[in-house]
Short mmCIF file of C-alpha atoms and ligand atoms in Angstrom, two decimals:
data_model
loop_
_atom_site.label_atom_id
_atom_site.label_comp_id
_atom_site.label_asym_id
_atom_site.label_seq_id
_atom_site.Cartn_x
_atom_site.Cartn_y
_atom_site.Cartn_z
CA MET A 1 0.06 -0.01 0.07
CA PRO A 2 1.47 3.58 -0.72
CA ASP A 3 2.25 5.37 2.10
CA LEU A 4 0.31 8.63 3.21
CA SER A 5 2.62 11.48 2.46
CA PRO A 6 3.52 14.11 5.30
CA ALA A 7 1.49 16.90 3.26
CA ALA A 8 -1.57 14.25 2.97
CA ALA A 9 -1.22 13.67 6.93
CA ALA A 10 -1.14 17.20 7.41
CA ALA A 11 -4.25 17.83 5.28
CA LEU A 12 -6.45 15.08 7.15
CA ARG A 13 -5.18 16.39 10.51
CA ALA A 14 -6.54 19.77 9.71
CA LEU A 15 -10.06 18.78 9.04
CA PRO A 16 -12.58 19.37 11.75
CA GLY A 17 -13.76 16.17 13.52
CA PRO A 18 -15.32 13.69 13.34
CA ARG A 19 -13.07 13.36 10.32
CA CYS A 20 -13.92 11.62 7.53
CA ALA A 21 -12.35 12.17 3.77
CA TYR A 22 -11.27 10.91 0.38
CA LEU A 23 -7.91 12.25 -0.64
CA TYR A 24 -6.64 12.16 -3.99
CA ASP A 25 -2.84 12.98 -4.83
CA THR A 26 -2.40 14.48 -8.31
CA ALA A 27 1.21 13.83 -8.21
CA ALA A 28 0.47 10.23 -8.05
CA LEU A 29 -1.71 10.01 -10.75
CA ARG A 30 0.86 11.61 -12.94
CA ALA A 31 3.55 9.21 -11.89
CA ARG A 32 1.46 6.14 -12.30
CA ALA A 33 0.65 7.34 -15.98
CA ALA A 34 4.41 8.21 -16.86
CA SER A 35 5.50 4.56 -15.40
CA LEU A 36 2.53 2.97 -17.62
CA ARG A 37 3.75 4.91 -20.54
CA ALA A 38 7.32 3.69 -19.94
CA ALA A 39 6.01 -0.19 -19.83
CA LEU A 40 4.12 0.08 -23.11
CA PRO A 41 5.23 -0.96 -26.65
CA PRO A 42 5.47 1.42 -29.61
CA ARG A 43 2.19 1.99 -31.36
CA THR A 44 0.46 1.79 -28.08
CA SER A 45 -1.78 4.23 -26.57
CA PHE A 46 -3.77 4.24 -23.34
CA LEU A 47 -7.08 5.99 -22.35
CA TYR A 48 -7.94 6.41 -18.75
CA ALA A 49 -11.29 4.49 -17.99
CA VAL A 50 -13.17 7.47 -16.21
CA LYS A 51 -15.58 5.03 -14.24
CA ALA A 52 -12.70 4.04 -11.99
CA ASN A 53 -12.55 7.58 -10.39
CA GLY A 54 -14.84 10.67 -11.86
CA HIS A 55 -13.68 13.23 -9.44
CA PRO A 56 -13.19 16.10 -11.82
CA ASP A 57 -9.56 16.67 -10.55
CA VAL A 58 -8.82 13.01 -11.26
CA VAL A 59 -10.22 13.33 -14.47
CA ARG A 60 -8.54 16.43 -15.44
CA THR A 61 -5.15 15.32 -14.30
CA LEU A 62 -5.27 12.21 -15.98
CA ALA A 63 -6.81 13.81 -19.23
CA ALA A 64 -3.52 15.80 -19.34
CA VAL A 65 -1.19 12.95 -19.08
CA THR A 66 -2.90 10.04 -20.99
CA ASP A 67 -3.67 9.81 -24.39
CA GLY A 68 -7.44 10.31 -23.77
CA LEU A 69 -10.40 8.97 -21.73
CA GLU A 70 -12.73 6.07 -21.84
CA VAL A 71 -16.30 6.68 -21.00
CA ALA A 72 -19.52 4.67 -20.85
CA SER A 73 -22.30 7.11 -20.18
CA GLY A 74 -23.73 10.37 -21.15
CA GLY A 75 -22.52 11.64 -17.82
CA GLU A 76 -19.07 10.39 -18.20
CA LEU A 77 -18.94 11.74 -21.53
CA SER A 78 -19.42 15.29 -20.44
CA LEU A 79 -17.00 14.93 -17.80
CA ALA A 80 -14.58 13.83 -20.40
CA VAL A 81 -15.33 16.63 -22.67
CA ARG A 82 -15.29 19.13 -19.87
CA ALA A 83 -11.81 17.72 -18.60
CA GLY A 84 -10.38 18.46 -22.23
CA ALA A 85 -9.85 14.94 -23.22
CA ARG A 86 -7.77 14.85 -26.33
CA ARG A 87 -9.52 11.90 -27.31
CA ILE A 88 -12.58 9.92 -26.39
CA VAL A 89 -13.70 6.35 -26.68
CA PHE A 90 -17.17 5.70 -25.59
CA GLY A 91 -18.36 2.01 -24.98
CA GLY A 92 -21.11 0.30 -22.92
CA PRO A 93 -24.12 -1.91 -24.02
CA ALA A 94 -26.79 0.55 -22.86
CA LYS A 95 -26.02 3.81 -24.78
CA THR A 96 -29.33 5.95 -25.18
CA ASP A 97 -30.09 7.82 -28.39
CA ALA A 98 -29.13 10.86 -26.66
CA GLU A 99 -25.75 9.54 -25.60
CA LEU A 100 -25.05 8.16 -29.02
CA ALA A 101 -25.56 11.61 -30.59
CA ALA A 102 -23.77 13.45 -27.95
CA ALA A 103 -20.73 11.13 -28.69
CA LEU A 104 -20.90 11.70 -32.21
CA ASP A 105 -21.05 15.35 -31.40
CA ALA A 106 -17.96 15.06 -29.29
CA GLY A 107 -16.23 13.22 -32.05
CA ALA A 108 -15.90 10.24 -29.70
CA LEU A 109 -14.93 6.79 -31.12
CA LEU A 110 -17.67 4.61 -30.48
CA ASN A 111 -17.34 0.87 -29.52
CA VAL A 112 -20.59 -0.28 -30.82
CA GLU A 113 -21.93 -3.39 -28.87
CA SER A 114 -24.74 -4.77 -30.69
CA PRO A 115 -26.35 -4.90 -34.37
CA TYR A 116 -29.38 -2.91 -32.97
CA GLU A 117 -26.95 -0.32 -31.69
CA LEU A 118 -25.47 0.02 -35.35
CA ARG A 119 -29.22 0.47 -36.63
CA ARG A 120 -29.84 3.05 -34.09
CA LEU A 121 -26.52 5.08 -35.03
CA ALA A 122 -27.65 4.90 -38.64
CA ALA A 123 -30.87 6.12 -37.92
CA LEU A 124 -29.11 9.19 -36.24
CA GLY A 125 -27.27 9.85 -39.49
CA ALA A 126 -24.03 9.08 -38.27
CA ARG A 127 -21.23 9.14 -40.50
CA ALA A 128 -18.41 7.73 -38.51
CA ASP A 129 -15.45 5.26 -38.01
CA ILE A 130 -16.32 2.90 -35.37
CA CYS A 131 -14.95 -0.11 -33.29
CA LEU A 132 -17.23 -3.39 -32.71
CA ARG A 133 -17.03 -4.64 -29.42
CA VAL A 134 -16.69 -8.33 -29.57
CA ASN A 135 -17.45 -11.55 -27.07
CA ARG A 136 -15.17 -13.87 -28.43
CA ALA A 137 -15.41 -17.34 -28.47
CA THR A 138 -12.72 -18.15 -25.93
CA THR A 139 -12.35 -17.14 -22.43
CA ALA A 140 -9.98 -14.41 -21.10
CA PRO A 141 -7.07 -14.32 -18.72
CA SER A 142 -8.26 -14.82 -14.82
CA GLY A 143 -9.10 -11.69 -12.79
CA SER A 144 -11.97 -10.67 -10.86
CA HIS A 145 -14.60 -10.14 -13.55
CA THR A 146 -14.76 -11.77 -16.98
CA MET A 147 -16.66 -10.20 -19.53
CA THR A 148 -15.78 -12.55 -22.73
CA GLY A 149 -16.05 -16.16 -23.72
CA THR A 150 -18.97 -16.23 -21.58
CA PRO A 151 -22.61 -15.09 -21.69
CA THR A 152 -22.52 -11.53 -21.00
CA PRO A 153 -24.54 -8.27 -22.14
CA PHE A 154 -21.19 -6.87 -23.70
CA GLY A 155 -20.34 -6.70 -27.13
CA ILE A 156 -21.26 -8.92 -30.24
CA ASP A 157 -21.09 -12.63 -29.99
CA GLU A 158 -18.18 -13.84 -32.05
CA ALA A 159 -20.19 -16.32 -33.97
CA GLN A 160 -22.53 -13.39 -35.20
CA LEU A 161 -19.62 -11.19 -36.42
CA PRO A 162 -19.64 -12.30 -39.98
CA ALA A 163 -23.46 -11.29 -40.38
CA VAL A 164 -22.72 -8.26 -38.82
CA LEU A 165 -19.78 -7.17 -40.68
CA ALA A 166 -21.67 -8.13 -44.04
CA ASP A 167 -24.48 -5.65 -43.17
CA ILE A 168 -22.63 -2.35 -41.82
CA PRO A 169 -25.02 0.51 -42.43
CA ALA A 170 -23.92 3.22 -44.85
CA GLY A 171 -22.05 5.94 -43.20
CA LEU A 172 -20.32 3.89 -40.75
CA ARG A 173 -16.87 2.19 -41.15
CA VAL A 174 -15.62 -0.29 -38.77
CA ILE A 175 -11.93 0.30 -38.12
CA GLY A 176 -11.03 -2.12 -35.45
CA PHE A 177 -12.04 -4.36 -32.65
CA HIS A 178 -12.96 -3.61 -28.92
CA LEU A 179 -11.89 -6.58 -26.91
CA HIS A 180 -11.88 -5.64 -23.07
CA ALA A 181 -12.08 -9.07 -21.41
CA VAL A 182 -10.97 -8.85 -17.90
CA SER A 183 -10.71 -6.85 -14.66
CA ASN A 184 -7.92 -6.69 -12.04
CA ASN A 185 -5.59 -9.19 -13.72
CA LEU A 186 -2.43 -9.61 -11.66
CA ASP A 187 -0.27 -11.66 -13.95
CA GLY A 188 1.51 -9.54 -16.30
CA ALA A 189 2.89 -12.63 -18.69
CA ALA A 190 -0.78 -13.68 -18.88
CA HIS A 191 -1.92 -10.03 -19.80
CA ALA A 192 0.99 -9.76 -22.48
CA ALA A 193 -0.23 -12.89 -23.85
CA PHE A 194 -4.00 -11.75 -23.77
CA LEU A 195 -2.49 -8.76 -26.12
CA ARG A 196 -0.87 -10.80 -28.36
CA ASP A 197 -3.99 -12.76 -28.84
CA ALA A 198 -6.08 -9.78 -29.28
CA ILE A 199 -3.81 -8.40 -32.20
CA THR A 200 -3.66 -11.81 -33.81
CA TRP A 201 -7.36 -12.45 -33.72
CA SER A 202 -8.16 -9.22 -34.93
CA ALA A 203 -5.71 -9.05 -37.64
CA ARG A 204 -7.16 -12.25 -38.84
CA THR A 205 -10.59 -11.42 -38.64
CA ALA A 206 -10.05 -8.12 -40.05
CA ALA A 207 -8.43 -10.22 -43.11
CA ALA A 208 -11.31 -12.68 -43.32
CA TYR A 209 -14.04 -9.99 -43.37
CA GLY A 210 -12.37 -7.19 -45.21
CA VAL A 211 -12.31 -4.85 -42.65
CA ASN A 212 -9.13 -2.23 -42.93
CA LEU A 213 -7.91 -2.73 -39.39
CA HIS A 214 -6.58 0.29 -37.41
CA VAL A 215 -7.54 -0.22 -33.98
CA VAL A 216 -7.12 -3.07 -31.65
CA ASN A 217 -8.49 -1.75 -28.21
CA ALA A 218 -7.83 -4.60 -25.34
CA GLY A 219 -9.70 -2.62 -22.73
CA GLY A 220 -8.43 -2.46 -19.21
CA GLY A 221 -7.84 -4.57 -16.42
CA LEU A 222 -4.44 -3.96 -15.12
CA GLY A 223 -4.54 -5.25 -11.71
CA VAL A 224 -3.60 -4.27 -7.87
CA ASP A 225 -3.65 -6.61 -5.10
CA TYR A 226 -5.58 -5.19 -2.29
CA ARG A 227 -4.24 -7.58 0.29
CA THR A 228 -0.68 -7.63 -0.34
CA GLY A 229 -0.15 -4.33 -2.01
CA ALA A 230 1.71 -5.80 -5.18
CA SER A 231 0.56 -4.55 -8.80
CA ILE A 232 0.77 -6.35 -11.87
CA ASP A 233 4.12 -6.59 -13.50
CA LEU A 234 3.93 -4.56 -16.44
CA THR A 235 7.41 -5.68 -17.91
CA PRO A 236 6.16 -8.40 -20.26
CA LEU A 237 3.87 -5.93 -21.92
CA SER A 238 6.75 -4.06 -23.50
CA SER A 239 7.79 -7.08 -25.82
CA VAL A 240 4.05 -7.11 -27.53
CA THR A 241 4.52 -6.60 -31.12
CA VAL A 242 2.03 -3.82 -32.63
CA PRO A 243 1.64 -4.28 -36.33
CA ASP A 244 2.46 -0.98 -38.48
CA GLY A 245 -0.42 0.62 -39.15
CA VAL A 246 -2.29 -0.47 -36.30
CA GLU A 247 -2.89 1.13 -33.01
CA LEU A 248 -3.14 -0.97 -29.87
CA ILE A 249 -5.43 0.90 -27.28
CA LEU A 250 -5.29 -0.03 -23.60
CA GLU A 251 -8.01 1.31 -20.97
CA PRO A 252 -6.79 1.12 -17.58
CA GLY A 253 -8.78 2.46 -14.93
CA ARG A 254 -7.98 0.64 -11.56
CA TYR A 255 -4.31 0.52 -12.12
CA LEU A 256 -3.95 4.52 -12.93
CA ALA A 257 -6.16 5.61 -10.00
CA ALA A 258 -6.09 2.91 -7.16
CA ASP A 259 -2.86 4.14 -5.49
CA ALA A 260 -3.71 7.81 -5.78
CA GLY A 261 -6.46 7.43 -3.26
CA TRP A 262 -7.12 7.24 0.59
CA TYR A 263 -10.24 7.06 2.49
CA ALA A 264 -9.83 8.30 6.16
CA ALA A 265 -12.36 7.76 8.61
CA GLU A 266 -12.41 8.70 12.22
CA VAL A 267 -12.99 6.09 14.98
CA LEU A 268 -16.19 7.32 16.78
CA ASP A 269 -16.35 4.29 19.18
CA LEU A 270 -14.32 1.12 20.36
CA LYS A 271 -16.12 -1.77 21.90
CA THR A 272 -15.99 -5.40 22.46
CA THR A 273 -18.95 -7.54 22.20
CA HIS A 274 -19.10 -11.47 22.23
CA GLY A 275 -15.38 -11.48 22.26
CA ARG A 276 -14.70 -9.20 19.08
CA THR A 277 -13.53 -5.55 18.94
CA PHE A 278 -15.08 -3.12 16.66
CA ALA A 279 -13.63 0.19 15.55
CA VAL A 280 -16.98 2.31 14.91
CA LEU A 281 -16.27 4.60 12.08
CA ARG A 282 -17.52 8.03 10.88
CA GLY A 283 -17.85 6.50 7.37
CA GLY A 284 -18.32 3.06 6.16
CA THR A 285 -19.45 0.94 2.93
CA HIS A 286 -21.69 3.83 1.48
CA HIS A 287 -18.53 5.57 0.88
CA PHE A 288 -16.28 2.76 0.33
CA ARG A 289 -18.01 -0.04 -0.92
CA LEU A 290 -15.39 -2.22 -2.75
CA PRO A 291 -14.16 -4.41 0.35
CA ALA A 292 -17.81 -5.17 0.71
CA ALA A 293 -18.67 -5.84 -2.88
CA TRP A 294 -15.70 -8.07 -3.36
CA GLY A 295 -15.83 -9.92 0.13
CA TYR A 296 -12.29 -9.01 1.43
CA SER A 297 -10.71 -7.01 4.39
CA HIS A 298 -9.31 -3.76 3.18
CA PRO A 299 -6.01 -3.06 4.92
CA PHE A 300 -5.74 0.23 6.82
CA ASP A 301 -2.93 2.13 8.51
CA ILE A 302 -3.64 4.33 11.46
CA LEU A 303 -3.30 8.04 11.49
CA PRO A 304 -2.95 9.05 15.12
CA ILE A 305 -4.63 12.15 16.18
CA ASP A 306 -3.16 13.47 19.27
CA ASP A 307 -5.29 16.34 19.93
CA TRP A 308 -8.47 15.64 22.22
CA PRO A 309 -11.07 18.45 22.45
CA HIS A 310 -13.72 16.59 24.36
CA PRO A 311 -14.60 16.53 27.75
CA TYR A 312 -15.18 12.94 28.25
CA LEU A 313 -12.79 9.88 28.48
CA ARG A 314 -10.90 8.86 25.47
CA LEU A 315 -11.06 5.13 24.72
CA SER A 316 -8.26 2.93 23.60
CA VAL A 317 -7.05 -0.57 22.68
CA THR A 318 -3.71 -2.24 22.52
CA GLY A 319 -2.34 -4.95 21.10
CA THR A 320 -5.58 -6.51 19.65
CA ASP A 321 -7.40 -7.53 16.31
CA VAL A 322 -10.32 -5.12 15.43
CA ASP A 323 -12.76 -5.03 12.74
CA ALA A 324 -13.44 -1.67 11.31
CA VAL A 325 -17.15 -0.90 10.82
CA GLY A 326 -19.32 1.81 9.58
CA GLU A 327 -21.96 3.68 10.70
CA LEU A 328 -24.69 1.98 8.80
CA CYS A 329 -27.19 0.14 11.01
CA THR A 330 -26.71 -3.34 9.28
CA PRO A 331 -24.27 -6.01 10.00
CA ARG A 332 -22.77 -5.71 6.51
CA ASP A 333 -21.23 -2.51 6.84
CA VAL A 334 -17.81 -3.89 7.26
CA LEU A 335 -14.56 -2.55 5.63
CA THR A 336 -11.94 -4.83 7.50
CA ARG A 337 -12.14 -8.04 9.81
CA GLY A 338 -9.58 -8.75 12.20
CA ARG A 339 -6.75 -6.53 11.71
CA HIS A 340 -4.07 -6.25 14.41
CA VAL A 341 -3.60 -2.87 16.00
CA THR A 342 -0.66 -2.01 18.45
CA HIS A 343 -2.69 1.03 19.64
CA LEU A 344 -5.82 2.80 18.66
CA ARG A 345 -7.76 5.32 20.32
CA THR A 346 -11.24 7.14 19.44
CA GLY A 347 -10.27 10.04 17.36
CA ASP A 348 -7.70 8.27 15.50
CA LEU A 349 -8.30 8.06 11.92
CA LEU A 350 -8.15 4.75 9.94
CA VAL A 351 -6.60 5.48 6.38
CA PHE A 352 -7.49 2.99 3.78
CA GLY A 353 -4.79 3.38 0.99
CA ARG A 354 -5.53 2.31 -2.70
CA ALA A 355 -8.89 3.71 -2.30
CA GLY A 356 -8.33 5.90 -5.53
CA ALA A 357 -10.19 3.69 -7.81
CA TYR A 358 -13.68 2.18 -7.47
CA GLY A 359 -14.01 3.58 -4.23
CA TRP A 360 -16.37 6.60 -3.52
CA ASP A 361 -17.53 6.05 -7.56
CA ILE A 362 -18.96 2.39 -7.22
CA SER A 363 -20.50 3.11 -3.65
CA HIS A 364 -23.68 3.27 -5.59
CA HIS A 365 -24.82 6.93 -5.19
CA ASP A 366 -22.83 8.04 -8.48
CA PHE A 367 -21.11 4.99 -9.77
CA LEU A 368 -21.07 5.61 -13.88
CA ARG A 369 -22.75 8.84 -13.66
CA HIS A 370 -25.82 7.63 -15.50
CA ASP A 371 -29.04 9.86 -14.92
CA PRO A 372 -30.73 8.99 -11.55
CA PRO A 373 -34.41 7.48 -11.86
CA THR A 374 -37.49 9.87 -11.41
CA PHE A 375 -39.02 9.56 -8.15
CA LEU A 376 -42.76 9.48 -8.19
CA THR A 377 -45.11 9.95 -5.21
CA LEU A 378 -48.62 9.37 -5.71
C1 LIG V 1 -13.99 -0.90 -16.46
C2 LIG V 1 -13.63 -0.99 -17.72
C3 LIG V 1 -12.24 -0.26 -18.06
C4 LIG V 1 -11.41 -0.22 -16.90
O1 LIG V 1 -11.26 -1.58 -16.48
P1 LIG V 1 -10.21 -1.63 -15.24
O2 LIG V 1 -10.18 -2.92 -14.82
O3 LIG V 1 -10.17 -0.54 -14.16
O4 LIG V 1 -8.72 -1.32 -15.85
C5 LIG V 1 -11.95 -0.39 -19.30
N1 LIG V 1 -12.71 -0.60 -20.53
C6 LIG V 1 -13.93 -0.80 -20.37
C7 LIG V 1 -15.00 -1.14 -21.67
C8 LIG V 1 -14.60 -1.13 -19.11
O5 LIG V 1 -15.77 -1.70 -18.87
#
């Protein structure tokens, strides 16, 4: 886990209590983007997948140091336009007509996910180069989610691709394929093999169906290990060969943003019941849902807050395992179970590192920035 910088610790300490904050470090974002760029082979671009963290400062920072932004909703699209993205790629299986029109207006490259979407684009009078997202016949490398080689709503079934390619509406030109297949892959060699296979498959398919191949978009999926602090080894990626005239696009979200964010929550109470000790936090899974969603314990560090302005006794525990739980009245509001602490007091902060990707954003209130439903009261 990345350590909290002295400046970050000072910023958290300067907050009024009870403290609860997300902290994003834009220098860490830039450093991560630079190290990724250095690891990629020639003719490879990388776009930041906005869904990992749509905070405007994060998006603006990454727009400036990546080759562009990948978006999957109208909300993300307008965020990307405002952030000054030099290039926008728009994917997702549930684009509305209004979102398709806005994407065309913004000059975004569309990853089209179904034959029906092609028809809808044509009905909008689209004249554009597009990529087709394909759900390939074979499975992807292992990771936390698998999007391809298995029944999912994503992309066009490879078996249907010949028919789709034979019937591309006038005005649209297929220039490549989008093959995003995996999330949180921790195996660099396996990811390099996946990229090679994506390129080979795309070249073969393009040749077979008369597509002039310009783009192979392999999506995101570069992983980080929340329990150990390790990240995918990018070294094997540099030896992938991208043919002349073809651009390989990667769309990492997690890898770019995870280590640039921290979630900090103050300990409001410490109690032992039925033999377990709980640190009850100002915060919880409604802010940081990732550990509950994936069913693991997210490590934390303690930021001691020595100032104690209250008239009542300060509680502390020493040399014990604690469960870090949130303020929601449900036993599922758990961020960490059984983490050993040498000393923890009410008023101290638990600081959860690697919270820069899929932290606040997937905590459901704002995930993917789709429009909210209408609330009707009769
Ligand atoms: C989610 C997503 C990404 C980013 O995935 P990470 O695992 O965060 O790298 C990229 N492309 C598409 C199409 C996605 O849906």
